Amino acid sequence: MICTLALPVPLRRHFDYQIPESWQVEVGCRVKAPFRNKDKIGLVIEVKTTSEFDIAKLKSLTEVIDTQPIVPPAMLKLFQWASDYYHHPIGDVIAQALPALLKQGEPDQLKPTPLWQLTPLGLQAEPSQFKRSPKQLIAWSLLKGKSLTSSELNLAEVSSATLNALAKKGLAEKTQQQALYQRDWYTDFGLSETKPELNSEQAVAVASINSADKFACYLLEGVTGSGKTEVYLNLIEHVLSQGKQALVLVPEIGLTPQTVARFKSRFNVPIYLVHSELTDRERLDTWLHGREGSAAIVIGTRSAIFTPTRHLGIIIIDEEHDSSFKQQEMFRYHARDLAVMRAMREQVPIVLGSATPSLESLNNALTGKYHHLSLKQRAGNAQHARHYLQDIKNVSLSAGLSPQLMELMHKHLKQGNQVMLFLNRRGYAPALLCHECGWLAKCQRCDAFYTWHQGDNAMICHHCNSHRSVPYQCEDCGSTQLVGAGVGTEQLEQTLAELFSQYKAVRIDRDSTRRKGSLADYLDGIQKGEYQILIGTQMLAKGHHFPDVTLVGILDVDSSLFSSDFRAPEKLAQLFTQVAGRAGRASKPGQVVLQSHHPEHYLLQDLVNNGYQDFARSALTERQDALLPPFSFQALFRAEATYANLPLTFLEEMKAIFEPYVQQYPQIELIGPMPAIMERRAGKYRFQLLIQAPNRALIAGLLGSCMSEVEKIKSGLKVRWSLDIDPTDFI
Ligand code: ADP
Ligand code: ZN
Ligand code: ZN
């Protein structure tokens, strides 16, 4: 017998091995096999009797790790699909999808929890023995009833020191207990809080999705504050009551503690979170709880889509338009697209929710591929915010704020409300400028300027992260008149401290929230009203619910009006709508002010006057006219190296391989090779070759027949290159 392995190596080919006589090997089990003189752990993806290679020359497996498959067949099929669709090596797909500990050969078992129990000596002890240590008496009495974990004992205020003291006397001991899966959570399933009554739009959405008993994809297009989360909670309630699990994907868990808290307070079931701060052990345990059905709800970021389930009931993607669902390195999958595929294979409904759906999803809904559900009303008695465009041409600004905006701020603050200022540039100033000659401090490794960070007393390149101390003199003319050009959040915060000294401001960006837990503290402070002015980058735009914010000021988005990325208008519209949606979410009416040097720009006019829904529909028409996605499909090859000629040569050779195929299928377009939008980054020259076609099959056909040739191109060894299917950015 022969088996095909997925090995964690970035090679697009199959690895076949002989299975030694009498060994039991099944698909989905881990084995060890020799690879380049070393044993590697691989996952068996096929067991067969033939091979495309010479069987006599195949090496033999060296060890079988699992006697039973550890990856459910449905997940294996999803990995295989992803590998084919993204033209990414199956070994690397699986390496990225599985918890790290499984890749290292750890058993697929929960971590045993140590239990404290009394020794025979301890069982015979008398209370009088503890006269001089009341703490030990408490611990002893608790343990007399039953064995307990350290954390259970800690909850009863028994410290580890006390337990160790008992152990030292030979009265108590720690034993290892295999953790159990709690699969019976649904037997006494009930809500742990009363829920609001749904409005009619919400009720329609819940009823139609609940009626799906197999695969169906729903786009839930609901304006911010329309109660999408409440819809999710109702859908999940239905699924849980059937004893099935729910998988929920969110953009960034750290940014949405409120959402997670709402799930936890509604349902009295085991909820597991998947995010980047989990330890390897926590990640594996969560994966196992999903696989065994003891995780009723799994909530997580992008990679949570790889959590296996035993009885999946629904998949929900919140803020489906969010760019964080796309992985931008190595295995460049889109978690939303994988989720739709997974829902289809496992025959469960999937809900894509957003106030600002991606044009891809919206198009699928408008053409009837997805079901389209709308929530147009704000939930409760919240009203829609009023929007204003503020012309700032020839207006003198203080740290980016116009006098009119500042006056409005005073008005709202005086009424005891909160004001939010959105500025998507962290640091003190986006550039450092010589006031005498115009010199700008430029990163030596990128086509970009250094951002001046006054707090760190450094210049930092936001593209390669190189740090430099702030120069005293201009490098061109020697002048000491160096000033910041433009405004960042740090500067805005300082200026506000002077101009609005009677109010407390909080800044939320990647710099101010570096310390673990600080973001949660700030968000908490905002809820409690400790801060009146909220300054933030897009971190502040995502999904928060701040009931007392009545004024939102958006300071500087003009640069995205003139970007060469065809998705820039869509991203700007999403950002604007999400930020604006933070205003007036409760019963207080909200106001949104957008400052711009180009208030007449059609995009801003459309957004402010007609809203995202209108904008998105006209943007779709434009994409259709220009034959851009979602009306065409793309695959992007990226290549980079220290010298510009290397990636260029490589991509030209690649193009030559594609050309005969393209002559057969002239609907395929090859665009490039051309420099990336940022041609030089981190010391590397970057080039791209774009493939575009009216349908996916054409691109898949081209890649399917040419990729093995591409891999053999010699100049490819001198560059770093990658393939991105359905790319979402060209930077
Ligand atoms: P979204 O997810 O669309 O931004 P949420 O679900 O967070 O909206 O709802 C916004 C606010 O309205 C929340 O405070 C929520 O508790 C409340 N809410 C949602 N649905 C209802 C309802 N049917 N009746 C009353 N309040 C509701
Ligand atoms: Zn100068
Ligand atoms: Zn740089």
mmCIF file of N, CA, C and O in Angstrom, residues 393-448:
data_model
loop_
_atom_site.group_PDB
_atom_site.id
_atom_site.type_symbol
_atom_site.label_atom_id
_atom_site.label_comp_id
_atom_site.label_asym_id
_atom_site.label_seq_id
_atom_site.Cartn_x
_atom_site.Cartn_y
_atom_site.Cartn_z
ATOM 1 N N LYS A 393 -11.040 74.138 2.233
ATOM 2 C CA LYS A 393 -10.112 74.897 1.377
ATOM 3 C C LYS A 393 -9.911 76.281 1.988
ATOM 4 O O LYS A 393 -10.885 76.938 2.372
ATOM 5 N N ASN A 394 -8.669 76.722 2.077
ATOM 6 C CA ASN A 394 -8.350 78.046 2.606
ATOM 7 C C ASN A 394 -8.815 78.278 4.035
ATOM 8 O O ASN A 394 -8.966 79.410 4.465
ATOM 9 N N VAL A 395 -9.104 77.221 4.763
ATOM 10 C CA VAL A 395 -9.510 77.388 6.157
ATOM 11 C C VAL A 395 -8.293 77.101 7.019
ATOM 12 O O VAL A 395 -7.566 76.147 6.766
ATOM 13 N N SER A 396 -8.041 77.934 8.025
ATOM 14 C CA SER A 396 -6.865 77.637 8.840
ATOM 15 C C SER A 396 -7.253 76.628 9.913
ATOM 16 O O SER A 396 -8.246 76.775 10.610
ATOM 17 N N LEU A 397 -6.479 75.565 9.979
ATOM 18 C CA LEU A 397 -6.832 74.434 10.835
ATOM 19 C C LEU A 397 -5.932 74.384 12.059
ATOM 20 O O LEU A 397 -4.774 74.780 12.003
ATOM 21 N N SER A 398 -6.454 73.890 13.180
ATOM 22 C CA SER A 398 -5.618 73.609 14.347
ATOM 23 C C SER A 398 -5.515 72.101 14.464
ATOM 24 O O SER A 398 -6.512 71.446 14.740
ATOM 25 N N ALA A 399 -4.318 71.587 14.242
ATOM 26 C CA ALA A 399 -4.087 70.136 14.226
ATOM 27 C C ALA A 399 -5.167 69.439 13.406
ATOM 28 O O ALA A 399 -5.735 68.426 13.823
ATOM 29 N N GLY A 400 -5.492 70.006 12.264
ATOM 30 C CA GLY A 400 -6.435 69.350 11.373
ATOM 31 C C GLY A 400 -7.892 69.679 11.634
ATOM 32 O O GLY A 400 -8.774 69.246 10.893
ATOM 33 N N LEU A 401 -8.178 70.454 12.688
ATOM 34 C CA LEU A 401 -9.569 70.752 13.028
ATOM 35 C C LEU A 401 -9.960 72.133 12.509
ATOM 36 O O LEU A 401 -9.261 73.113 12.757
ATOM 37 N N SER A 402 -11.092 72.225 11.832
ATOM 38 C CA SER A 402 -11.568 73.524 11.375
ATOM 39 C C SER A 402 -12.268 74.231 12.536
ATOM 40 O O SER A 402 -12.756 73.585 13.458
ATOM 41 N N PRO A 403 -12.302 75.578 12.496
ATOM 42 C CA PRO A 403 -12.990 76.304 13.570
ATOM 43 C C PRO A 403 -14.449 75.861 13.707
ATOM 44 O O PRO A 403 -14.967 75.766 14.817
ATOM 45 N N GLN A 404 -15.085 75.574 12.577
ATOM 46 C CA GLN A 404 -16.499 75.167 12.636
ATOM 47 C C GLN A 404 -16.659 73.851 13.398
ATOM 48 O O GLN A 404 -17.569 73.698 14.219
ATOM 49 N N LEU A 405 -15.757 72.921 13.118
ATOM 50 C CA LEU A 405 -15.853 71.634 13.804
ATOM 51 C C LEU A 405 -15.614 71.817 15.303
ATOM 52 O O LEU A 405 -16.303 71.231 16.131
ATOM 53 N N MET A 406 -14.648 72.694 15.629
ATOM 54 C CA MET A 406 -14.352 72.897 17.044
ATOM 55 C C MET A 406 -15.541 73.527 17.772
ATOM 56 O O MET A 406 -15.832 73.186 18.913
ATOM 57 N N GLU A 407 -16.225 74.420 17.073
ATOM 58 C CA GLU A 407 -17.391 75.041 17.687
ATOM 59 C C GLU A 407 -18.460 73.984 17.981
ATOM 60 O O GLU A 407 -19.048 73.950 19.064
ATOM 61 N N LEU A 408 -18.676 73.116 16.998
ATOM 62 C CA LEU A 408 -19.640 72.032 17.187
ATOM 63 C C LEU A 408 -19.233 71.135 18.347
ATOM 64 O O LEU A 408 -20.066 70.687 19.138
ATOM 65 N N MET A 409 -17.928 70.870 18.430
ATOM 66 C CA MET A 409 -17.445 70.015 19.519
ATOM 67 C C MET A 409 -17.821 70.628 20.864
ATOM 68 O O MET A 409 -18.327 69.944 21.752
ATOM 69 N N HIS A 410 -17.568 71.944 20.982
ATOM 70 C CA HIS A 410 -17.906 72.624 22.235
ATOM 71 C C HIS A 410 -19.377 72.450 22.569
ATOM 72 O O HIS A 410 -19.749 72.181 23.707
ATOM 73 N N LYS A 411 -20.199 72.591 21.531
ATOM 74 C CA LYS A 411 -21.644 72.503 21.744
ATOM 75 C C LYS A 411 -22.026 71.115 22.284
ATOM 76 O O LYS A 411 -22.725 70.994 23.284
ATOM 77 N N HIS A 412 -21.531 70.102 21.621
ATOM 78 C CA HIS A 412 -21.898 68.739 22.032
ATOM 79 C C HIS A 412 -21.322 68.387 23.399
ATOM 80 O O HIS A 412 -21.972 67.737 24.207
ATOM 81 N N LEU A 413 -20.084 68.836 23.635
ATOM 82 C CA LEU A 413 -19.445 68.503 24.904
ATOM 83 C C LEU A 413 -20.163 69.191 26.062
ATOM 84 O O LEU A 413 -20.342 68.610 27.129
ATOM 85 N N LYS A 414 -20.588 70.424 25.810
ATOM 86 C CA LYS A 414 -21.287 71.167 26.867
ATOM 87 C C LYS A 414 -22.565 70.464 27.287
ATOM 88 O O LYS A 414 -22.989 70.545 28.436
ATOM 89 N N GLN A 415 -23.184 69.775 26.320
ATOM 90 C CA GLN A 415 -24.422 69.053 26.638
ATOM 91 C C GLN A 415 -24.142 67.726 27.330
ATOM 92 O O GLN A 415 -25.058 66.931 27.552
ATOM 93 N N GLY A 416 -22.871 67.481 27.616
ATOM 94 C CA GLY A 416 -22.538 66.256 28.345
ATOM 95 C C GLY A 416 -22.385 65.034 27.454
ATOM 96 O O GLY A 416 -22.383 63.909 27.941
ATOM 97 N N ASN A 417 -22.266 65.240 26.145
ATOM 98 C CA ASN A 417 -22.119 64.106 25.235
ATOM 99 C C ASN A 417 -20.655 63.863 24.896
ATOM 100 O O ASN A 417 -19.781 64.664 25.226
ATOM 101 N N GLN A 418 -20.398 62.763 24.197
ATOM 102 C CA GLN A 418 -19.039 62.455 23.767
ATOM 103 C C GLN A 418 -18.864 62.803 22.292
ATOM 104 O O GLN A 418 -19.815 62.767 21.514
ATOM 105 N N VAL A 419 -17.605 63.129 21.944
ATOM 106 C CA VAL A 419 -17.269 63.488 20.573
ATOM 107 C C VAL A 419 -16.187 62.527 20.097
ATOM 108 O O VAL A 419 -15.254 62.224 20.835
ATOM 109 N N MET A 420 -16.338 62.034 18.870
ATOM 110 C CA MET A 420 -15.320 61.130 18.346
ATOM 111 C C MET A 420 -14.655 61.753 17.126
ATOM 112 O O MET A 420 -15.331 62.265 16.238
ATOM 113 N N LEU A 421 -13.321 61.745 17.121
ATOM 114 C CA LEU A 421 -12.580 62.286 15.984
ATOM 115 C C LEU A 421 -11.815 61.158 15.325
ATOM 116 O O LEU A 421 -11.057 60.441 15.979
ATOM 117 N N PHE A 422 -12.039 61.035 14.040
ATOM 118 C CA PHE A 422 -11.416 59.945 13.320
ATOM 119 C C PHE A 422 -10.300 60.479 12.431
ATOM 120 O O PHE A 422 -10.498 61.377 11.616
ATOM 121 N N LEU A 423 -9.111 59.939 12.633
ATOM 122 C CA LEU A 423 -7.961 60.345 11.832
ATOM 123 C C LEU A 423 -7.119 59.099 11.604
ATOM 124 O O LEU A 423 -6.560 58.539 12.540
ATOM 125 N N ASN A 424 -7.061 58.660 10.359
ATOM 126 C CA ASN A 424 -6.426 57.362 10.127
ATOM 127 C C ASN A 424 -4.908 57.445 9.948
ATOM 128 O O ASN A 424 -4.355 56.808 9.068
ATOM 129 N N ARG A 425 -4.248 58.261 10.765
ATOM 130 C CA ARG A 425 -2.796 58.351 10.706
ATOM 131 C C ARG A 425 -2.264 58.385 12.114
ATOM 132 O O ARG A 425 -2.450 59.357 12.837
ATOM 133 N N ARG A 426 -1.570 57.333 12.489
ATOM 134 C CA ARG A 426 -1.002 57.356 13.829
ATOM 135 C C ARG A 426 0.346 58.060 13.781
ATOM 136 O O ARG A 426 0.915 58.268 12.716
ATOM 137 N N GLY A 427 0.859 58.417 14.966
ATOM 138 C CA GLY A 427 2.105 59.161 15.034
ATOM 139 C C GLY A 427 1.822 60.646 15.206
ATOM 140 O O GLY A 427 0.665 61.070 15.285
ATOM 141 N N TYR A 428 2.909 61.447 15.269
ATOM 142 C CA TYR A 428 2.742 62.881 15.479
ATOM 143 C C TYR A 428 2.475 63.575 14.155
ATOM 144 O O TYR A 428 1.570 64.381 14.021
ATOM 145 N N ALA A 429 3.279 63.247 13.142
ATOM 146 C CA ALA A 429 3.083 63.816 11.816
ATOM 147 C C ALA A 429 3.491 62.791 10.779
ATOM 148 O O ALA A 429 4.462 62.063 10.970
ATOM 149 N N PRO A 430 2.767 62.714 9.662
ATOM 150 C CA PRO A 430 3.061 61.708 8.647
ATOM 151 C C PRO A 430 4.392 61.927 7.924
ATOM 152 O O PRO A 430 4.838 61.057 7.199
ATOM 153 N N ALA A 431 5.023 63.091 8.124
ATOM 154 C CA ALA A 431 6.332 63.319 7.507
ATOM 155 C C ALA A 431 7.076 64.392 8.279
ATOM 156 O O ALA A 431 6.475 65.174 9.016
ATOM 157 N N LEU A 432 8.408 64.408 8.100
ATOM 158 C CA LEU A 432 9.229 65.454 8.706
ATOM 159 C C LEU A 432 9.805 66.287 7.568
ATOM 160 O O LEU A 432 10.417 65.745 6.639
ATOM 161 N N LEU A 433 9.587 67.608 7.637
ATOM 162 C CA LEU A 433 9.857 68.495 6.502
ATOM 163 C C LEU A 433 10.859 69.580 6.898
ATOM 164 O O LEU A 433 10.794 70.105 8.006
ATOM 165 N N CYS A 434 11.780 69.917 5.964
ATOM 166 C CA CYS A 434 12.666 71.054 6.202
ATOM 167 C C CYS A 434 11.939 72.315 5.752
ATOM 168 O O CYS A 434 11.541 72.436 4.598
ATOM 169 N N HIS A 435 11.768 73.230 6.682
ATOM 170 C CA HIS A 435 10.994 74.437 6.409
ATOM 171 C C HIS A 435 11.732 75.352 5.440
ATOM 172 O O HIS A 435 11.139 76.195 4.793
ATOM 173 N N GLU A 436 13.067 75.188 5.331
ATOM 174 C CA GLU A 436 13.822 76.097 4.456
ATOM 175 C C GLU A 436 13.937 75.597 3.031
ATOM 176 O O GLU A 436 13.859 76.383 2.088
ATOM 177 N N CYS A 437 14.168 74.287 2.846
ATOM 178 C CA CYS A 437 14.391 73.818 1.476
ATOM 179 C C CYS A 437 13.386 72.787 0.987
ATOM 180 O O CYS A 437 13.394 72.405 -0.178
ATOM 181 N N GLY A 438 12.499 72.314 1.864
ATOM 182 C CA GLY A 438 11.468 71.384 1.410
ATOM 183 C C GLY A 438 11.877 69.923 1.452
ATOM 184 O O GLY A 438 11.107 69.049 1.052
ATOM 185 N N TRP A 439 13.067 69.635 1.979
ATOM 186 C CA TRP A 439 13.502 68.245 2.090
ATOM 187 C C TRP A 439 12.547 67.462 2.996
ATOM 188 O O TRP A 439 12.029 67.970 3.981
ATOM 189 N N LEU A 440 12.279 66.205 2.630
ATOM 190 C CA LEU A 440 11.424 65.346 3.453
ATOM 191 C C LEU A 440 12.216 64.108 3.849
ATOM 192 O O LEU A 440 12.936 63.541 3.027
ATOM 193 N N ALA A 441 12.105 63.688 5.102
ATOM 194 C CA ALA A 441 12.842 62.507 5.562
ATOM 195 C C ALA A 441 12.208 61.254 4.966
ATOM 196 O O ALA A 441 11.060 60.939 5.247
ATOM 197 N N LYS A 442 12.991 60.569 4.129
ATOM 198 C CA LYS A 442 12.445 59.436 3.395
ATOM 199 C C LYS A 442 13.093 58.148 3.894
ATOM 200 O O LYS A 442 14.283 58.113 4.178
ATOM 201 N N CYS A 443 12.299 57.090 3.988
ATOM 202 C CA CYS A 443 12.852 55.793 4.377
ATOM 203 C C CYS A 443 13.817 55.336 3.297
ATOM 204 O O CYS A 443 13.519 55.433 2.108
ATOM 205 N N GLN A 444 14.977 54.835 3.731
ATOM 206 C CA GLN A 444 15.951 54.431 2.725
ATOM 207 C C GLN A 444 15.606 53.115 2.057
ATOM 208 O O GLN A 444 16.137 52.775 1.021
ATOM 209 N N ARG A 445 14.701 52.373 2.666
ATOM 210 C CA ARG A 445 14.401 51.049 2.129
ATOM 211 C C ARG A 445 13.062 50.981 1.405
ATOM 212 O O ARG A 445 12.729 49.961 0.820
ATOM 213 N N CYS A 446 12.267 52.073 1.515
ATOM 214 C CA CYS A 446 10.939 52.045 0.900
ATOM 215 C C CYS A 446 10.689 53.324 0.108
ATOM 216 O O CYS A 446 11.336 54.332 0.346
ATOM 217 N N ASP A 447 9.700 53.263 -0.794
ATOM 218 C CA ASP A 447 9.219 54.483 -1.434
ATOM 219 C C ASP A 447 8.210 55.120 -0.496
ATOM 220 O O ASP A 447 7.004 55.147 -0.772
ATOM 221 N N ALA A 448 8.685 55.628 0.628
ATOM 222 C CA ALA A 448 7.752 56.171 1.619
ATOM 223 C C ALA A 448 8.492 57.123 2.543
ATOM 224 O O ALA A 448 9.711 57.038 2.691
#
